[in-house]
C-alpha positions as CSV (number, residue, x, y, z in Angstrom):
1,M,-58.1,29.3,-23.0
2,K,-56.8,26.8,-20.5
3,A,-55.7,24.6,-23.3
4,T,-53.6,27.4,-24.8
5,A,-51.8,28.2,-21.5
6,Q,-51.0,24.5,-21.0
7,E,-49.5,24.4,-24.5
8,E,-47.3,27.5,-23.9
9,L,-46.0,25.9,-20.5
10,T,-45.2,22.6,-22.3
11,E,-43.3,24.5,-25.0
12,T,-41.3,26.6,-22.6
13,H,-40.3,23.4,-20.5
14,N,-39.3,21.6,-23.8
15,G,-37.4,24.8,-24.9
16,E,-35.6,25.0,-21.7
17,H,-34.7,21.0,-21.7
18,R,-33.2,21.5,-25.4
19,A,-31.0,24.2,-24.3
20,T,-29.6,22.3,-21.5
21,V,-28.8,19.4,-23.7
22,R,-27.4,21.7,-26.2
23,S,-24.9,23.2,-23.8
24,I,-23.4,19.9,-22.5
25,F,-23.3,18.0,-25.8
26,G,-22.0,21.0,-27.9
27,I,-24.9,21.4,-30.3
28,R,-24.7,24.7,-32.0
29,R,-27.7,27.3,-31.1
30,G,-30.0,27.2,-34.1
31,A,-29.1,23.9,-35.3
32,A,-31.4,20.8,-35.1
33,A,-30.7,18.8,-32.2
34,P,-30.1,15.1,-33.4
35,P,-32.5,12.6,-31.9
36,P,-30.8,10.3,-29.2
37,P,-29.7,7.1,-30.1
38,P,-32.0,4.3,-29.4
39,A,-31.0,2.2,-26.4
40,P,-30.1,-1.3,-27.8
41,P,-31.8,-4.4,-26.2
42,R,-29.7,-5.0,-23.1
43,N,-28.9,-8.2,-20.9
44,V,-27.6,-8.1,-17.3
45,S,-24.0,-8.2,-18.5
46,D,-24.4,-5.1,-20.5
47,T,-25.6,-3.0,-17.4
48,W,-22.8,-1.3,-15.7
49,R,-22.3,0.5,-12.4
50,I,-21.0,3.8,-13.6
51,L,-19.6,6.5,-11.3
52,V,-20.0,10.0,-12.7
53,A,-17.6,12.6,-11.1
54,E,-18.7,15.8,-12.4
55,S,-18.7,19.2,-10.7
56,N,-21.1,21.0,-13.0
57,Q,-24.5,20.4,-11.8
58,T,-26.3,20.7,-15.3
59,D,-23.7,18.3,-16.9
60,R,-24.0,15.9,-14.1
61,A,-27.8,15.6,-14.2
62,T,-27.7,15.3,-18.1
63,L,-25.0,12.6,-18.1
64,T,-26.7,10.7,-15.3
65,E,-30.1,10.9,-17.2
66,A,-28.4,9.9,-20.5
67,L,-26.7,6.8,-19.1
68,A,-29.7,5.7,-17.0
69,R,-31.7,5.8,-20.2
70,H,-29.2,3.3,-21.7
71,G,-29.9,1.0,-18.9
72,H,-27.0,1.6,-16.5
73,D,-26.9,2.0,-12.8
74,V,-25.5,5.5,-12.3
75,A,-24.1,7.1,-9.2
76,A,-23.1,10.8,-9.4
77,V,-20.7,12.9,-7.1
78,D,-19.6,16.5,-7.4
79,S,-16.0,16.4,-5.9
80,G,-12.8,14.3,-5.9
81,G,-13.2,13.3,-2.4
82,D,-16.5,11.8,-3.1
83,A,-15.3,10.1,-6.3
84,L,-12.5,8.4,-4.1
85,A,-15.0,7.4,-1.5
86,S,-17.5,5.8,-4.1
87,F,-15.4,4.2,-6.9
88,E,-14.9,0.9,-5.1
89,T,-18.5,-0.3,-6.1
90,A,-18.3,0.8,-9.7
91,D,-17.5,-0.9,-13.0
92,L,-16.4,2.3,-14.6
93,V,-15.5,5.7,-13.8
94,L,-16.3,8.8,-15.9
95,L,-14.0,11.4,-14.3
96,D,-14.1,15.2,-14.9
97,L,-10.5,16.4,-14.3
98,D,-11.9,19.9,-13.4
99,L,-12.9,19.1,-10.0
100,P,-13.4,21.9,-7.1
101,D,-11.4,20.2,-4.4
102,L,-8.8,17.9,-5.9
103,D,-6.7,17.6,-8.9
104,G,-8.5,15.5,-11.2
105,L,-5.2,13.8,-12.5
106,E,-4.5,12.8,-8.7
107,V,-7.8,11.5,-8.4
108,C,-7.3,9.3,-11.4
109,R,-4.0,8.0,-10.0
110,E,-5.4,7.1,-6.8
111,I,-8.3,5.1,-8.4
112,R,-5.8,3.3,-10.7
113,A,-3.5,2.5,-7.7
114,A,-6.2,1.0,-5.8
115,R,-8.1,-0.9,-8.4
116,D,-7.8,-1.9,-12.2
117,I,-11.1,-0.3,-12.9
118,P,-11.7,1.4,-16.5
119,V,-11.5,5.2,-16.1
120,I,-12.5,7.8,-18.9
121,A,-11.3,11.2,-18.3
122,V,-13.3,14.2,-19.3
123,T,-11.3,17.2,-20.1
124,S,-11.9,20.6,-21.5
125,Q,-8.5,20.9,-22.6
126,G,-7.8,19.4,-26.1
127,S,-4.2,19.7,-26.3
128,E,-1.9,16.7,-27.0
129,L,0.2,17.1,-23.8
130,D,-3.4,17.3,-21.7
131,C,-4.4,14.1,-23.2
132,V,-1.1,12.4,-22.5
133,L,-1.1,13.6,-18.9
134,A,-4.6,12.1,-18.5
135,L,-3.5,8.7,-20.0
136,Q,-0.1,8.7,-17.9
137,A,-2.4,9.3,-14.8
138,G,-4.1,6.0,-15.6
139,A,-7.2,6.9,-17.6
140,D,-8.1,4.2,-20.2
141,D,-9.5,6.7,-22.6
142,Y,-10.5,10.3,-22.7
143,V,-13.2,12.5,-24.1
144,I,-12.9,16.4,-24.9
145,K,-15.7,18.9,-24.0
146,P,-18.0,19.4,-25.9
147,Y,-18.6,15.9,-26.9
148,G,-21.4,13.9,-28.3
149,L,-23.6,11.3,-26.6
150,R,-22.8,8.9,-29.4
151,E,-19.0,9.4,-29.0
152,L,-19.4,8.9,-25.3
153,M,-21.6,5.6,-25.5
154,A,-19.1,4.3,-28.0
155,R,-16.1,4.9,-25.9
156,L,-17.9,3.3,-22.8
157,N,-18.8,0.4,-24.9
158,A,-15.2,-0.1,-26.2
159,V,-13.5,0.4,-22.9
160,M,-15.9,-2.3,-21.2
161,R,-15.6,-4.6,-24.0
162,R,-11.9,-4.6,-23.7
163,S,-12.2,-5.0,-20.0
164,R,-14.2,-8.2,-20.4
165,Q,-11.8,-9.5,-23.1
166,T,-8.9,-8.8,-20.6
167,T,-10.6,-10.8,-17.9
168,H,-11.3,-13.8,-20.1
169,T,-7.7,-13.7,-21.6
170,D,-6.1,-13.6,-18.2
171,T,-8.1,-16.5,-16.9
172,G,-7.0,-18.9,-19.8
173,A,-3.5,-17.7,-20.2
174,D,-0.8,-20.2,-20.9
175,D,3.0,-20.6,-20.5
176,A,3.7,-17.9,-23.0
177,A,2.2,-15.2,-20.7
178,V,5.4,-13.5,-20.5
179,L,7.2,-11.4,-23.1
180,E,10.8,-10.5,-22.8
181,H,12.7,-8.2,-25.2
182,G,16.0,-7.2,-23.9
183,P,15.4,-5.3,-20.6
184,L,11.6,-5.0,-21.4
185,R,9.4,-7.6,-19.6
186,I,5.7,-8.0,-20.1
187,D,3.6,-10.2,-18.1
188,S,0.3,-10.9,-19.6
189,D,-0.9,-12.6,-16.3
190,S,-0.3,-9.7,-14.0
191,R,-0.7,-7.2,-16.8
192,E,2.6,-5.7,-15.5
193,V,5.5,-4.1,-17.4
194,E,9.1,-3.8,-16.3
195,V,12.2,-2.2,-17.8
196,H,15.5,-3.0,-16.3
197,G,13.6,-4.8,-13.5
198,E,11.8,-1.5,-12.6
199,P,7.9,-1.5,-12.8
200,V,6.4,0.9,-15.5
201,P,2.8,1.9,-14.6
202,V,0.7,1.6,-17.9
203,T,-3.0,1.8,-18.5
204,R,-5.1,-0.8,-19.9
205,K,-4.8,0.2,-23.6
206,E,-1.1,1.2,-23.2
207,F,-0.5,-2.5,-22.0
208,D,-2.7,-3.9,-25.0
209,L,-0.7,-1.6,-27.3
210,L,2.7,-2.5,-26.0
211,A,1.8,-6.4,-25.8
212,L,0.8,-6.4,-29.6
213,L,3.9,-4.7,-30.5
214,A,6.0,-7.0,-28.4
215,S,4.6,-10.0,-29.7
216,T,6.6,-9.5,-33.1
217,P,9.4,-7.1,-32.2
218,G,11.1,-5.5,-35.2
219,R,8.0,-6.3,-37.5
220,V,5.9,-3.0,-38.5
221,I,2.2,-3.4,-37.6
222,S,0.1,-1.1,-39.5
223,R,-1.9,1.7,-37.9
224,E,-5.1,0.1,-39.1
225,S,-4.3,-3.3,-37.6
226,I,-3.4,-1.5,-34.3
227,M,-6.6,0.5,-34.3
228,H,-8.8,-2.5,-34.7
229,Q,-6.9,-4.9,-32.5
230,V,-6.6,-2.6,-29.4
231,W,-9.4,-0.1,-30.0
232,G,-12.0,-2.0,-31.9
233,E,-14.8,0.3,-33.1
234,S,-13.9,3.3,-31.2
235,W,-10.6,4.8,-32.6
236,S,-9.0,7.7,-34.4
237,R,-5.7,8.6,-35.6
238,R,-4.9,10.9,-32.9
239,T,-5.8,8.2,-30.2
240,V,-3.1,5.8,-31.4
241,D,-0.4,8.7,-31.6
242,T,-1.2,9.8,-28.0
243,H,-0.8,6.4,-26.6
244,V,2.4,5.9,-28.3
245,S,3.7,9.2,-27.2
246,S,2.7,8.2,-23.6
247,L,4.4,4.9,-23.8
248,R,7.6,6.4,-25.2
249,S,7.7,8.6,-22.2
250,K,6.8,6.0,-19.5
251,L,9.6,3.4,-21.1
252,G,12.3,6.0,-20.7
253,E,13.5,5.9,-24.2
254,P,11.5,7.4,-27.1
255,D,13.3,4.8,-29.5
256,W,11.3,1.9,-27.8
257,I,8.6,2.2,-30.3
258,V,9.7,3.2,-33.7
259,T,7.3,5.1,-36.3
260,V,7.5,3.9,-39.8
261,R,6.1,6.8,-41.7
262,G,3.2,6.0,-43.8
263,V,2.7,2.6,-42.4
264,G,2.4,2.1,-38.6
265,F,4.6,1.1,-35.7
266,K,7.1,-1.4,-34.5
267,L,8.9,-2.3,-31.4
268,R,12.8,-1.7,-31.8
269,S,15.0,-4.6,-32.8
270,L,17.7,-5.3,-30.5
């Protein structure tokens, strides 16, 4: 009798846990939940300090547990004010844009203005405009709720991999670090962009995309080449289009980046 009661209690607890996981990662009711991906062997360089800014308590707890299971040091906050007070010690920020006290886009801008730290925006709005606004605010990438844990981990890994590559590249930069194309100036040392002498704020991936196109102005670079050189293993067709749209807006003239239909993109010839 005691054994039966204990089994019922265990089954109830497991059912509640599965329901919580389904609610955050968008698993349909009645569908079998996929097993969590096994955490790969880690070393010190693969362990990051991640700040999770998420107003929903259930989502926050689930994310914290999942990231910690993958070996990361996780700090979790539930407001924009706490995020601004805590991000200085983080290697990466996972920022929900729907915060109770501050506009998530403004929090993202404040973080970007203070530090060149990778930021992944989390949004429940999946329109192209919402994603462009997140990128223009300084986010390096974004995920749309509901999202899968595998997708999130792939984007985290890709953003941090690019961050490490940027640090290495900047350290060994040579005399060709500055690219100039008419009024457009791209400085790979400082990772700064100027048009007509005016600074243009860009995110990490926007800079990488623009620098790639500017390295061979007038020559078409295929979408697949851009995807692999800028985004590595984590990309989609929409990701490239969204970043191109954001760059066109920031550069002030949409024809800076020319779409070659069915092939890819190029920086306009002067």
